[in-house]
Short mmCIF file of C-alpha atoms and ligand atoms in Angstrom, two decimals:
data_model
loop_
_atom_site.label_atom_id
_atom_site.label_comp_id
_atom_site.label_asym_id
_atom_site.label_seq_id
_atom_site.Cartn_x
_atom_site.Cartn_y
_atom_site.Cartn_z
CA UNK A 1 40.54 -12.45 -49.41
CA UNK A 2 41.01 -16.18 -48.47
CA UNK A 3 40.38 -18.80 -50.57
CA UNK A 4 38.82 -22.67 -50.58
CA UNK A 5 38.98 -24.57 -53.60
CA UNK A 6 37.45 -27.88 -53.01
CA UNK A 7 37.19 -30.70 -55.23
CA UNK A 8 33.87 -32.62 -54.02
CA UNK A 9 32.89 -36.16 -54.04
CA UNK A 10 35.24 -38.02 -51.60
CA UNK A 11 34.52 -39.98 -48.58
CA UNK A 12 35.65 -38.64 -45.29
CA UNK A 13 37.21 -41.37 -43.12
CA UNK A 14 39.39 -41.50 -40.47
CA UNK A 15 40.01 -40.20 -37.17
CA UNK A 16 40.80 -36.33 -36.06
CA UNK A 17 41.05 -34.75 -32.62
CA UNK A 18 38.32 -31.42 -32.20
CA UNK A 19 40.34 -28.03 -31.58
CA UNK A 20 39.46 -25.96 -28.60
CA UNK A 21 36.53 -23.98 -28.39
CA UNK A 22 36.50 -20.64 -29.47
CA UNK A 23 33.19 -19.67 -27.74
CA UNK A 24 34.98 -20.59 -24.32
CA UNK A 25 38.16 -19.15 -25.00
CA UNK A 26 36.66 -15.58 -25.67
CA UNK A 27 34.91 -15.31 -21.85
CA UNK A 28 37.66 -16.64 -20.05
CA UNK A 29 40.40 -14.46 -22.04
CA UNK A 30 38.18 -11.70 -20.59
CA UNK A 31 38.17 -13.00 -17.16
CA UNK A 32 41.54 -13.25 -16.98
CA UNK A 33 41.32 -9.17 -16.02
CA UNK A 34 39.23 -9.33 -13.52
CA UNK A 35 41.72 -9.33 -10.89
CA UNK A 36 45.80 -9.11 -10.78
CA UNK A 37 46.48 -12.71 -12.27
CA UNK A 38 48.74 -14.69 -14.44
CA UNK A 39 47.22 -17.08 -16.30
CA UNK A 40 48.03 -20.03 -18.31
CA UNK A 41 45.36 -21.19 -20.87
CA UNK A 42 45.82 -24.27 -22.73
CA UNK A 43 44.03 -25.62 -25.87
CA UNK A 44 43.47 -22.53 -27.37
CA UNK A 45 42.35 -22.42 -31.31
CA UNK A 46 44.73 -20.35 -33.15
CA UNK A 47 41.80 -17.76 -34.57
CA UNK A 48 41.46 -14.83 -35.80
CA UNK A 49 39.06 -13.85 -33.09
CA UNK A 50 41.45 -15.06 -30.22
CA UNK A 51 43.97 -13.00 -31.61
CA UNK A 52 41.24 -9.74 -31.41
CA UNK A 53 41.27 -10.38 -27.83
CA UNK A 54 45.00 -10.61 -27.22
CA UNK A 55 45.13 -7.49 -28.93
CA UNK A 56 42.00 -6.17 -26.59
CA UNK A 57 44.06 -7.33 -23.65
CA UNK A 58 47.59 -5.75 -24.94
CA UNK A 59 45.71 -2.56 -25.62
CA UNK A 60 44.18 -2.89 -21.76
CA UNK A 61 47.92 -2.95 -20.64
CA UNK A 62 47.83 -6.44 -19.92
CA UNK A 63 51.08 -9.02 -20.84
CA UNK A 64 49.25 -11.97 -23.48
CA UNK A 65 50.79 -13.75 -25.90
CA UNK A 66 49.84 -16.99 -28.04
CA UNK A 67 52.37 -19.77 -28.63
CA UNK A 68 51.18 -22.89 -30.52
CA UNK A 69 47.60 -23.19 -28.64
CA UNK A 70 49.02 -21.90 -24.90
CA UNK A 71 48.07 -18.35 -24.01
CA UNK A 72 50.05 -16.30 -21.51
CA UNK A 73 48.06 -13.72 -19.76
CA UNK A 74 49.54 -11.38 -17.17
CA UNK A 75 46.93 -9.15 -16.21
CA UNK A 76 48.70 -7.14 -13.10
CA UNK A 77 50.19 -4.39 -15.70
CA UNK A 78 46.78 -4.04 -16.34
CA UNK A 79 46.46 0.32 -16.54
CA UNK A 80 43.25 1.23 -19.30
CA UNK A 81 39.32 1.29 -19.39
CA UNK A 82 39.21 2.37 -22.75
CA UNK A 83 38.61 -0.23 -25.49
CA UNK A 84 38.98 1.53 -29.10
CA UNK A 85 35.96 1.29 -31.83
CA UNK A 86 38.73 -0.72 -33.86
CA UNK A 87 39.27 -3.37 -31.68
CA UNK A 88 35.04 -3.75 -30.33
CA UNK A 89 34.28 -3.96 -33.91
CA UNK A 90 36.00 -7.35 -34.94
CA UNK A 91 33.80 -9.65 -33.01
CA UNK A 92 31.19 -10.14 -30.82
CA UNK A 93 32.68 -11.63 -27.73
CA UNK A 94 34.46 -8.11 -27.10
CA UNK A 95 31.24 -7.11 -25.55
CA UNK A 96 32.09 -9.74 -22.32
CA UNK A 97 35.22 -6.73 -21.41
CA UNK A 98 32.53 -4.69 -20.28
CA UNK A 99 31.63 -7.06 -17.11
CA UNK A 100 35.17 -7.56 -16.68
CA UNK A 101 36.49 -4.21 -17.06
CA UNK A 102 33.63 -3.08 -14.71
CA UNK A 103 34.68 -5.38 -11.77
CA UNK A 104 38.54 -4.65 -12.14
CA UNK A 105 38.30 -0.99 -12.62
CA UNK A 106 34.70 -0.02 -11.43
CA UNK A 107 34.61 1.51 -15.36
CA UNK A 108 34.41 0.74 -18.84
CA UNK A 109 34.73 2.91 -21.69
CA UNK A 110 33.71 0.67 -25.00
CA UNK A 111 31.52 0.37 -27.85
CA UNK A 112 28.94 -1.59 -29.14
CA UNK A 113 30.48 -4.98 -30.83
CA UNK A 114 31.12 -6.53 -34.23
CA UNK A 115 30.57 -10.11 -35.36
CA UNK A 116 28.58 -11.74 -38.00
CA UNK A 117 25.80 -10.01 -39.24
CA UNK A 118 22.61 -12.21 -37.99
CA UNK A 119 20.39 -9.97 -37.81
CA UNK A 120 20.00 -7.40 -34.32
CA UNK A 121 22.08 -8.67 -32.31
CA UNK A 122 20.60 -6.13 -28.84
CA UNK A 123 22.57 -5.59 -25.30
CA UNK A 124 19.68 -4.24 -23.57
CA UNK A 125 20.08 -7.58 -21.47
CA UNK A 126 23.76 -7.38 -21.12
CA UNK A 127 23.16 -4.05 -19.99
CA UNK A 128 20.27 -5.14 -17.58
CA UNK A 129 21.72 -6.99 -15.82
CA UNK A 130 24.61 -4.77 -15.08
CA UNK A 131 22.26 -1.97 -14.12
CA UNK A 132 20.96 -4.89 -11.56
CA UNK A 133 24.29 -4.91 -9.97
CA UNK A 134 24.46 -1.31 -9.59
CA UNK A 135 26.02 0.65 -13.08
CA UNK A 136 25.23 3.18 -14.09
CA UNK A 137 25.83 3.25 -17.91
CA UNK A 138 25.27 5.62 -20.69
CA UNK A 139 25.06 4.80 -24.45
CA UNK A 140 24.44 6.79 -27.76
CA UNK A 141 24.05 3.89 -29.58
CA UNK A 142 27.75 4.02 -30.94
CA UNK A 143 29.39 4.43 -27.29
CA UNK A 144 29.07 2.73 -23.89
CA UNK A 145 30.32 4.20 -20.42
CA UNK A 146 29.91 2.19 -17.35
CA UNK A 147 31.06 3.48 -13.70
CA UNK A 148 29.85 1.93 -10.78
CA UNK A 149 31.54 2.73 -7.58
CA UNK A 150 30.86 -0.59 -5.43
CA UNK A 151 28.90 -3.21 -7.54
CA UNK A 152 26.11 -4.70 -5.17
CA UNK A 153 25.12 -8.25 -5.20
CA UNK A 154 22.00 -8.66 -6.43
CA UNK A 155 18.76 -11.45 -7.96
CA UNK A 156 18.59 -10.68 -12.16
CA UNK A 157 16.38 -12.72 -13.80
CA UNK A 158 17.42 -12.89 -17.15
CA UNK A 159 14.19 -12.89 -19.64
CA UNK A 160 15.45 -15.05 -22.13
CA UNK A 161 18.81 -17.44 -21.43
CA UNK A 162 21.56 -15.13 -23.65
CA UNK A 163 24.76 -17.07 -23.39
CA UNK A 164 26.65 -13.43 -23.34
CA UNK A 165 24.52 -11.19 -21.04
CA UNK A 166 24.97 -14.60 -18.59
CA UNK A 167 28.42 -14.23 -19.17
CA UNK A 168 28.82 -10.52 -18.62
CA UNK A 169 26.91 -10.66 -15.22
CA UNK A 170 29.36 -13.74 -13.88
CA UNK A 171 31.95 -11.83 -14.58
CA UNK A 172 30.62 -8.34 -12.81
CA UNK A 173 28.65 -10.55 -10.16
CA UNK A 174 32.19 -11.40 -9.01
CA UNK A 175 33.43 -8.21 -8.27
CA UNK A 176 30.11 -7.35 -6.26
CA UNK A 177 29.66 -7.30 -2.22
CA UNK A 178 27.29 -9.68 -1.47
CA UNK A 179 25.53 -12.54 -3.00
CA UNK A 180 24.15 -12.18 -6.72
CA UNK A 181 21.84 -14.84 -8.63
CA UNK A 182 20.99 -15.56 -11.77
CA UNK A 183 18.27 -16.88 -12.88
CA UNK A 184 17.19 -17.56 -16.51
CA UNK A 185 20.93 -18.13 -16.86
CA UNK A 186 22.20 -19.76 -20.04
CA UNK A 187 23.47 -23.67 -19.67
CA UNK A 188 25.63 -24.14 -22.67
CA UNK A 189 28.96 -25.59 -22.15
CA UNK A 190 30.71 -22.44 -22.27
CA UNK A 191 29.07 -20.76 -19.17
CA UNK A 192 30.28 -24.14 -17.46
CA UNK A 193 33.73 -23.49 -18.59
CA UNK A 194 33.93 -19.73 -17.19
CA UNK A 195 32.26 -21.21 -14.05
CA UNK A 196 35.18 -23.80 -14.09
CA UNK A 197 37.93 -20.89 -14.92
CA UNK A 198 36.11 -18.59 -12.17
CA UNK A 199 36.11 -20.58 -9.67
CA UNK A 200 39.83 -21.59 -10.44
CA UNK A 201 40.64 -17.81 -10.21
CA UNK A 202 39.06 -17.70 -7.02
CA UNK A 203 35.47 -17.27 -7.52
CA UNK A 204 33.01 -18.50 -5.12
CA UNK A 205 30.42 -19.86 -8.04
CA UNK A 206 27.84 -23.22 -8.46
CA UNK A 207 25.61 -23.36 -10.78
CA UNK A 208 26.46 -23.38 -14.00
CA UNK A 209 24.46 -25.91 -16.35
CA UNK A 210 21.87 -24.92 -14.84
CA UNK A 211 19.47 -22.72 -14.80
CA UNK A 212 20.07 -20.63 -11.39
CA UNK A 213 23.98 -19.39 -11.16
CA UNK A 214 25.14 -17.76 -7.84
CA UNK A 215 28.16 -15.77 -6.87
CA UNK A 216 29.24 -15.62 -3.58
CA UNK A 217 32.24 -13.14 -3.80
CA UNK A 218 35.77 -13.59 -5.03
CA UNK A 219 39.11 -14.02 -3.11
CA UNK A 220 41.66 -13.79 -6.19
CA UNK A 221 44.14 -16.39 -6.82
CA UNK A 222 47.70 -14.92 -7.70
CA UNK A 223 48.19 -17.77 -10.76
CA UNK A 224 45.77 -19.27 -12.82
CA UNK A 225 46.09 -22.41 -15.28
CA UNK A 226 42.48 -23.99 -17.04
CA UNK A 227 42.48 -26.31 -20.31
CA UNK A 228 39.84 -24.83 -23.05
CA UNK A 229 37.10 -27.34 -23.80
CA UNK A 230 36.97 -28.95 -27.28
CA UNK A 231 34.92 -26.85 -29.59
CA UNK A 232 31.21 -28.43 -29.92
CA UNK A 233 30.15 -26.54 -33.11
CA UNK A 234 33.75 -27.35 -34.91
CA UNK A 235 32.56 -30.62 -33.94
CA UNK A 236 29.05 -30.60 -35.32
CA UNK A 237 30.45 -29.40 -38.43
CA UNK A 238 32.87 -32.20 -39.13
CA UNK A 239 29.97 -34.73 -38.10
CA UNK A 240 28.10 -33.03 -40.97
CA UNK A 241 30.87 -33.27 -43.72
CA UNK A 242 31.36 -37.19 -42.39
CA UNK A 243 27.79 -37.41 -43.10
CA UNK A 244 27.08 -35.32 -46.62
CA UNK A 245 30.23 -37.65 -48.05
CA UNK A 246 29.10 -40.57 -47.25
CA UNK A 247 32.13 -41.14 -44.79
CA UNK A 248 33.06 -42.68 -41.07
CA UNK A 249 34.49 -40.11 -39.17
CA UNK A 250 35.71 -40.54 -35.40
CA UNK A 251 35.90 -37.47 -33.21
CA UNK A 252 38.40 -37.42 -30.52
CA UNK A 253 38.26 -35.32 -27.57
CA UNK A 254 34.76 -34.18 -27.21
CA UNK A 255 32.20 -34.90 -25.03
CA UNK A 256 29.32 -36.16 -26.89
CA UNK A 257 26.67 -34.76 -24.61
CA UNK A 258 27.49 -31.56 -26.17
CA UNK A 259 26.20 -31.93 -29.40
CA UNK A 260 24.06 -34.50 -28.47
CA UNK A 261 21.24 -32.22 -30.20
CA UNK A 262 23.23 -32.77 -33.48
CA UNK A 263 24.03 -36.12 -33.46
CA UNK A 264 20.19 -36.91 -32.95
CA UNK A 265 19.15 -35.66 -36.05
CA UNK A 266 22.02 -37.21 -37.70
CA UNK A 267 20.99 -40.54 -36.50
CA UNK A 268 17.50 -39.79 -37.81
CA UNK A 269 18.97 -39.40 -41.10
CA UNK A 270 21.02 -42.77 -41.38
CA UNK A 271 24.09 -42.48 -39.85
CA UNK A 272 25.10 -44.51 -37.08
CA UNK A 273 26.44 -42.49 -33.90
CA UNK A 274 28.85 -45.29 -32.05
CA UNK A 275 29.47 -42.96 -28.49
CA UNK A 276 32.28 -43.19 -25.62
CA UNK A 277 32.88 -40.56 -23.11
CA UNK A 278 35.19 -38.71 -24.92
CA UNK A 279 34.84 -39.95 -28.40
CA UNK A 280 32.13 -40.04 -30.86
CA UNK A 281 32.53 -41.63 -34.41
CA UNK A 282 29.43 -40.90 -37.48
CA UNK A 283 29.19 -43.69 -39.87
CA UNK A 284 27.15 -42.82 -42.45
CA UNK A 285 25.72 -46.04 -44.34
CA UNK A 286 25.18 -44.58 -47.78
CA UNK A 287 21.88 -41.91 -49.12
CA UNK A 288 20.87 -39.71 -46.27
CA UNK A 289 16.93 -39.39 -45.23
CA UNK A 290 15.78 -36.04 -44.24
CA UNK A 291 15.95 -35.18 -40.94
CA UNK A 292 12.28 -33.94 -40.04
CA UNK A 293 11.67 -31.15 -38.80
CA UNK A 294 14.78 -28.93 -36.68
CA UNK A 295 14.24 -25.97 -34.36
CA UNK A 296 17.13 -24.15 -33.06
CA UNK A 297 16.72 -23.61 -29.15
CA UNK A 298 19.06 -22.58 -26.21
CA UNK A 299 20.73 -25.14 -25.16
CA UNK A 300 20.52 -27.73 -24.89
CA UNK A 301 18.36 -27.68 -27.44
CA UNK A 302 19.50 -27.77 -30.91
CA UNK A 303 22.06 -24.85 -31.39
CA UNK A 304 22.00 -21.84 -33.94
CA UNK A 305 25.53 -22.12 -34.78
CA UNK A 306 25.06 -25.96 -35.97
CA UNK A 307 21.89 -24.79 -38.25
CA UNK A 308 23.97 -23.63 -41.54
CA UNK A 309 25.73 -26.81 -41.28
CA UNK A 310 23.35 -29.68 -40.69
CA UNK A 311 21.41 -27.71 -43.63
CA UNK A 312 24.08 -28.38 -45.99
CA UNK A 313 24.41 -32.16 -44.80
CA UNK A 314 20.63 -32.32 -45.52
CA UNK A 315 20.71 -30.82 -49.28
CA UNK A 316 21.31 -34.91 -50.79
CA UNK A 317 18.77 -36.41 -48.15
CA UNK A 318 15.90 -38.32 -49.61
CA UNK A 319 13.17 -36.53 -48.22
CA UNK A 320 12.26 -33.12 -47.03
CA UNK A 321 13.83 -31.23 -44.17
CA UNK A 322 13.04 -28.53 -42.39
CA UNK A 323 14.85 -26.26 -40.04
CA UNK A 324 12.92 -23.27 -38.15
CA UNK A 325 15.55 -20.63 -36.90
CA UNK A 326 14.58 -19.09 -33.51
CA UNK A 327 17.53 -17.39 -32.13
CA UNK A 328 18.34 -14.91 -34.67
CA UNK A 329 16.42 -13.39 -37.72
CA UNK A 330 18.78 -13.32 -40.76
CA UNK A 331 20.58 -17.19 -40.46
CA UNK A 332 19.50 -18.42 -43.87
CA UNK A 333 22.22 -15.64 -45.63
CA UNK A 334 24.21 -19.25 -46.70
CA UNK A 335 21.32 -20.26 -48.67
CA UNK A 336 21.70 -18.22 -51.82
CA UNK A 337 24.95 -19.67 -52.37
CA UNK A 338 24.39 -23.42 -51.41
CA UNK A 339 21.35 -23.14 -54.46
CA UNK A 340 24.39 -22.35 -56.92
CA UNK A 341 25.39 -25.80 -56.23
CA UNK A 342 22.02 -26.94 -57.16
CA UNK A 343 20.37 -27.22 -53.71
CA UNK A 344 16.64 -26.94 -53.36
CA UNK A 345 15.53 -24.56 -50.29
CA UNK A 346 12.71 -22.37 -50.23
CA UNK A 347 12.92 -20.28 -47.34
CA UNK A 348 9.50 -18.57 -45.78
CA UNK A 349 10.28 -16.10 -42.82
CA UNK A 350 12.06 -18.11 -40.54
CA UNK A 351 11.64 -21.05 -42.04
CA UNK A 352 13.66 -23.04 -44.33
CA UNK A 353 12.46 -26.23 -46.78
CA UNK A 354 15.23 -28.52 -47.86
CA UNK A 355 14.36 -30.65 -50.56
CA UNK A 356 17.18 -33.39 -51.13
CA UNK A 357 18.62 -33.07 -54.72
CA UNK A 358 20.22 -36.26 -56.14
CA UNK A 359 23.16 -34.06 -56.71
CA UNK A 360 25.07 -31.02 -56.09
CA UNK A 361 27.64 -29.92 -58.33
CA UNK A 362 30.82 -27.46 -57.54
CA UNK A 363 30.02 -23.36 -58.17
CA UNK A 364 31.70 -20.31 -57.40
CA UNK A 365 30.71 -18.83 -53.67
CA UNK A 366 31.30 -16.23 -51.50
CA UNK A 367 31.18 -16.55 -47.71
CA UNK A 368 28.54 -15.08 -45.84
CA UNK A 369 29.76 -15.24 -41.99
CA UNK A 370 31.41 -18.02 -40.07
CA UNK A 371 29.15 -20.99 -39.85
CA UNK A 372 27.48 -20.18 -43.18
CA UNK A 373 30.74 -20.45 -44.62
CA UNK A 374 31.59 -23.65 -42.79
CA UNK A 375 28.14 -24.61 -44.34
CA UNK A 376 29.59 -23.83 -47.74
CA UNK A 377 32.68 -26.21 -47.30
CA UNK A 378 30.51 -29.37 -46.31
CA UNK A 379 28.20 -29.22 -49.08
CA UNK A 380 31.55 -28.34 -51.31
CA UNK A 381 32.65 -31.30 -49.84
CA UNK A 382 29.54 -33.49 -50.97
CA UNK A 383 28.98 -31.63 -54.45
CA UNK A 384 30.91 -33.28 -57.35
CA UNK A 385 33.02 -31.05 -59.22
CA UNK A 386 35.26 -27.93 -58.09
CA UNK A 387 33.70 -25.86 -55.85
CA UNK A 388 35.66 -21.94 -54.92
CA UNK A 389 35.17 -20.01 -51.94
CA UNK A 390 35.97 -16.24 -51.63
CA UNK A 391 35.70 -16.04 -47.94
CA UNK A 392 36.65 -12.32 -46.89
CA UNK A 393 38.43 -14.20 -43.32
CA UNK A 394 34.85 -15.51 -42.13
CA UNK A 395 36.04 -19.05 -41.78
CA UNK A 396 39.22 -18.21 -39.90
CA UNK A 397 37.63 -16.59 -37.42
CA UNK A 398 36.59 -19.85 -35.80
CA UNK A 399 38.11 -23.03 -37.71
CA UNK A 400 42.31 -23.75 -37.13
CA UNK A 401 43.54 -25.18 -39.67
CA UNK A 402 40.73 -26.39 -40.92
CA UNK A 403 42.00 -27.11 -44.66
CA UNK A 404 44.47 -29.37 -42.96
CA UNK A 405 41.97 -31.71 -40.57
CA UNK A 406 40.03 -32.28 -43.80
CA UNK A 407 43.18 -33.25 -45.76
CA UNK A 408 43.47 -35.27 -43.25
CA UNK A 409 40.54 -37.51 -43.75
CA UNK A 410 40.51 -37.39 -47.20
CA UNK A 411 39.31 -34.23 -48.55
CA UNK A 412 40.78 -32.98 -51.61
CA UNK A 413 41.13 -29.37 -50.30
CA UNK A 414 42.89 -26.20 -50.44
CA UNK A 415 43.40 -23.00 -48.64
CA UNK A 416 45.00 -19.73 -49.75
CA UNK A 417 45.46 -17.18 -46.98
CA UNK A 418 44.58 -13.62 -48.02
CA UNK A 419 45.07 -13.22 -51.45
C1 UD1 B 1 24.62 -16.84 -29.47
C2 UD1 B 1 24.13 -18.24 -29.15
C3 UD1 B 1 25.30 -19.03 -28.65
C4 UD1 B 1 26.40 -18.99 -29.70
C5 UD1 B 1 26.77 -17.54 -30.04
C6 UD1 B 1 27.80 -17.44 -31.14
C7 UD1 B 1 21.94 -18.91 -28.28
C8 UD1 B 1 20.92 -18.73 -27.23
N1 UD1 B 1 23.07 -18.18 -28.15
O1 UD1 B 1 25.15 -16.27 -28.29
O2 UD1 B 1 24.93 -20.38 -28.37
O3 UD1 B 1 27.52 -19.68 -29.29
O4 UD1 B 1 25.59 -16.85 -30.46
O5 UD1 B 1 27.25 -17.55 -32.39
O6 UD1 B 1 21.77 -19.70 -29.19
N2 UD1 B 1 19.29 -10.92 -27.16
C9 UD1 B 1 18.59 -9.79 -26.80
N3 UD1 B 1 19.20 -8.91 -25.96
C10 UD1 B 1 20.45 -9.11 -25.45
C11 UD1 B 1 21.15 -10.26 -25.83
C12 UD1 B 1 20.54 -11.14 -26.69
O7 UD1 B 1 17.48 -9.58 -27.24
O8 UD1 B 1 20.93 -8.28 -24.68
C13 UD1 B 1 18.68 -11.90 -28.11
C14 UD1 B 1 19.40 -11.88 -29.45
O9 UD1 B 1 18.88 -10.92 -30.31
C15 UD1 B 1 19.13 -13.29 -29.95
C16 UD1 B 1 19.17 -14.12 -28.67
O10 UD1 B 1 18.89 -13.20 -27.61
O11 UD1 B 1 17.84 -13.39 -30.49
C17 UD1 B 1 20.52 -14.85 -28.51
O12 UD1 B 1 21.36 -14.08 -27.86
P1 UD1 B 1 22.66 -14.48 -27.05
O13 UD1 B 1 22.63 -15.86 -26.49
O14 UD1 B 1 22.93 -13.36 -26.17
O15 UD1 B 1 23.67 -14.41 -28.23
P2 UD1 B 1 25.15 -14.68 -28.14
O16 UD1 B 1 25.70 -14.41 -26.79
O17 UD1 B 1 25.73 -13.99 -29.33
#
């Protein structure tokens, strides 16, 4: 069990570069089989779901090693289809090995994924879309096989923009004869940066960003080197903490069009957003006002993962908030444990009603999943008194060091590693 203790009440200030993004690194880890390549990843977050795919490529018979944040993939010693329950179970992004697997091998032998419990969390699109490009797949519900002797190119129109059924057709799509399209395709960052890695690989690929992606075949490079874009979400949360404490925070690194969605409502609720291309800094001037009314949304609307933690930025506002959750059904599990600390929400189906308290004080917690527990740090952040965290490795499967870039800017916190 890991543990945050957090003493609450002190301004954030300061400057702190954004770590790499660990919803970009998963994809391209698993593109980095889908033909005999070495590769050379930089800015990648030291995670504990990064390391689940190392081990999913080790266990593939692939070379991949982390040092610092470079990754070392050598995927000609590549000699498996299989990926064990064990390894499918720790996250969610081990689902994006089945496109891969299916282009390099013309099989894949998996099961159906982990991650954080959100609710159902389907692959009937995922599975779709492979179908579309000529699989043939059977699945028990626990088990998945996929065979397809020559993938075809083909049109799949996705019915709803999922980030990693877009990713899992890219990835098959380039193995295919022929031309395949996309449409429906998701536009975060993240399908921009396997479009960037793809096309580095050798991928004949436009698109991405928007809504239409096409693959036009794939003519493998022998060596392959891509830097991992900074992580938008990591970023949204330590916008959040700037702004629940009161703080001036600059971010350095990211591009603020990709949390623009964020920043919005943070500027709605007082803080000034001072932007440069790759810098952003939030200056909050004092109380926060409530944010009005939030909707998650593909993007780039305003994004699920950023929902938990805007919430807990909002739970001192003057005002009412309120935050309608779209994308998945069970992403108010953090709010049982932010009320400990005195917070006023009153949820109603998909709906949640913040009510700004004129204080939160510190409580014992326990960490739901990964951005619900970020969630739980910012408002321990903002909450005076001593706030503890049991966190059962939720945190760490997204957030490096994150203990240390709060120190950083002033946060009186502490992390103990699996007690
Ligand atoms: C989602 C987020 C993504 C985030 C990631 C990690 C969206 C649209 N996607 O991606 O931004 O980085 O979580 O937390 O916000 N669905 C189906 N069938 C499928 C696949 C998905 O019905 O085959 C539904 C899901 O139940 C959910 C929605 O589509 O309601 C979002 O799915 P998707 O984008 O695929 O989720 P992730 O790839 O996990």
């Amino acid at each position: 069990m890991d543990i945050w203790h957090i003493r609450g009440g002190r301004r954030l200030e300061g400057a702190c570069p954004v770590q790499g993004s660990k919803n970009a690194s998963l994809p391209i880890l698993a593109a980095a089989i889908l033909a005999p390549l070495r590769c050379e990843l930089h800015n990648v977050p030291r995670l504990r779901d990064v390391d689940a795919a190392l081990r999913i490529l080790r266990c593939l018979g692939c070379l991949a090693e982390q040092r610092e944040n470079d990754v070392y993939i050598d995927s000609t010693t590549l000699s498996g289809c299989s990926i064990p329950h064990s390894l499918m179970e720790e996250m969610r992004s081990s689902v994006i090995f089945m496109g891969a697997l299916l282009a390099r091998c013309g099989e894949a032998r998996l099961s159906l994924p982990g991650g954080c419990q959100l609710g159902k969390r389907p692959i009937d699109l995922h599975l779709a879309a492979l179908r579309q490009l000529g699989a043939e797949i059977e699945e028990d519900g626990t088990d998945i096989c996929c065979r397809a002797a020559r993938l075809k190119g083909a049109e799949i129109a996705l019915p709803f923009p999922s980030v990693g059924a877009t990713e899992n057709a890219m990835l098959a799509a380039c193995a295919a004869k022929g031309t395949t399209t996309i449409r429906g395709a998701a536009k975060e960052p993240e399908i921009q940066a396997l479009q960037a890695f793809l096309s580095r690989a050798g991928a004949g690929i436009g698109g991405a960003g928007s809504d239409t992606i096409r693959i036009e075949g794939f003519d493998s490079a022998a060596r392959c080197v891509c830097r991992i874009i900074p992580d938008r979400i990591v970023a949204s949360t330590l916008a959040c903490a700037a702004a629940a404490t009161g703080g001036d925070v600059s971010l350095c690194g990211i591009d603020p069009r990709h949390f623009s969605a964020l920043l919005y409502f943070l500027n709605k609720a007082g803080c000034d957003i001072i932007s440069s291309n790759r810098s952003v800094r939030i200056r909050s001037r004092g109380r926060l006002r409530a944010a009005g009314e939030i909707v998650t949304e593909p993007y780039p609307g305003f994004p699920t993962d950023a929902q938990p933690v805007l919430m807990a930025a909002m739970l001192q506002a003057e005002g009412e908030t309120r935050i309608r959750e779209t994308i998945f059904e069970n992403r108010f599990r953090q709010v049982p444990e932010l009320r400990r600390l005195g917070a006023d929400i009153a949820v109603c189906g998909q709906t949640a009603e913040i009510r700004g308290v004129d204080r939160l004080h510190g409580a014992a917690l326990t960490a739901t999943d990964l951005r619900g527990g970020a969630a739980m740090i910012v408002a321990g952040l903002a909450a005076c008194g001593d706030t503890v965290i049991c966190d059962d490795g939720h945190v760490s499967r997204g957030y490096e060091s994150f203990d240390r870039c709060l120190c950083a800017l002033g946060a009186d916190i502490c992390f103990d590693h699996g007690i």
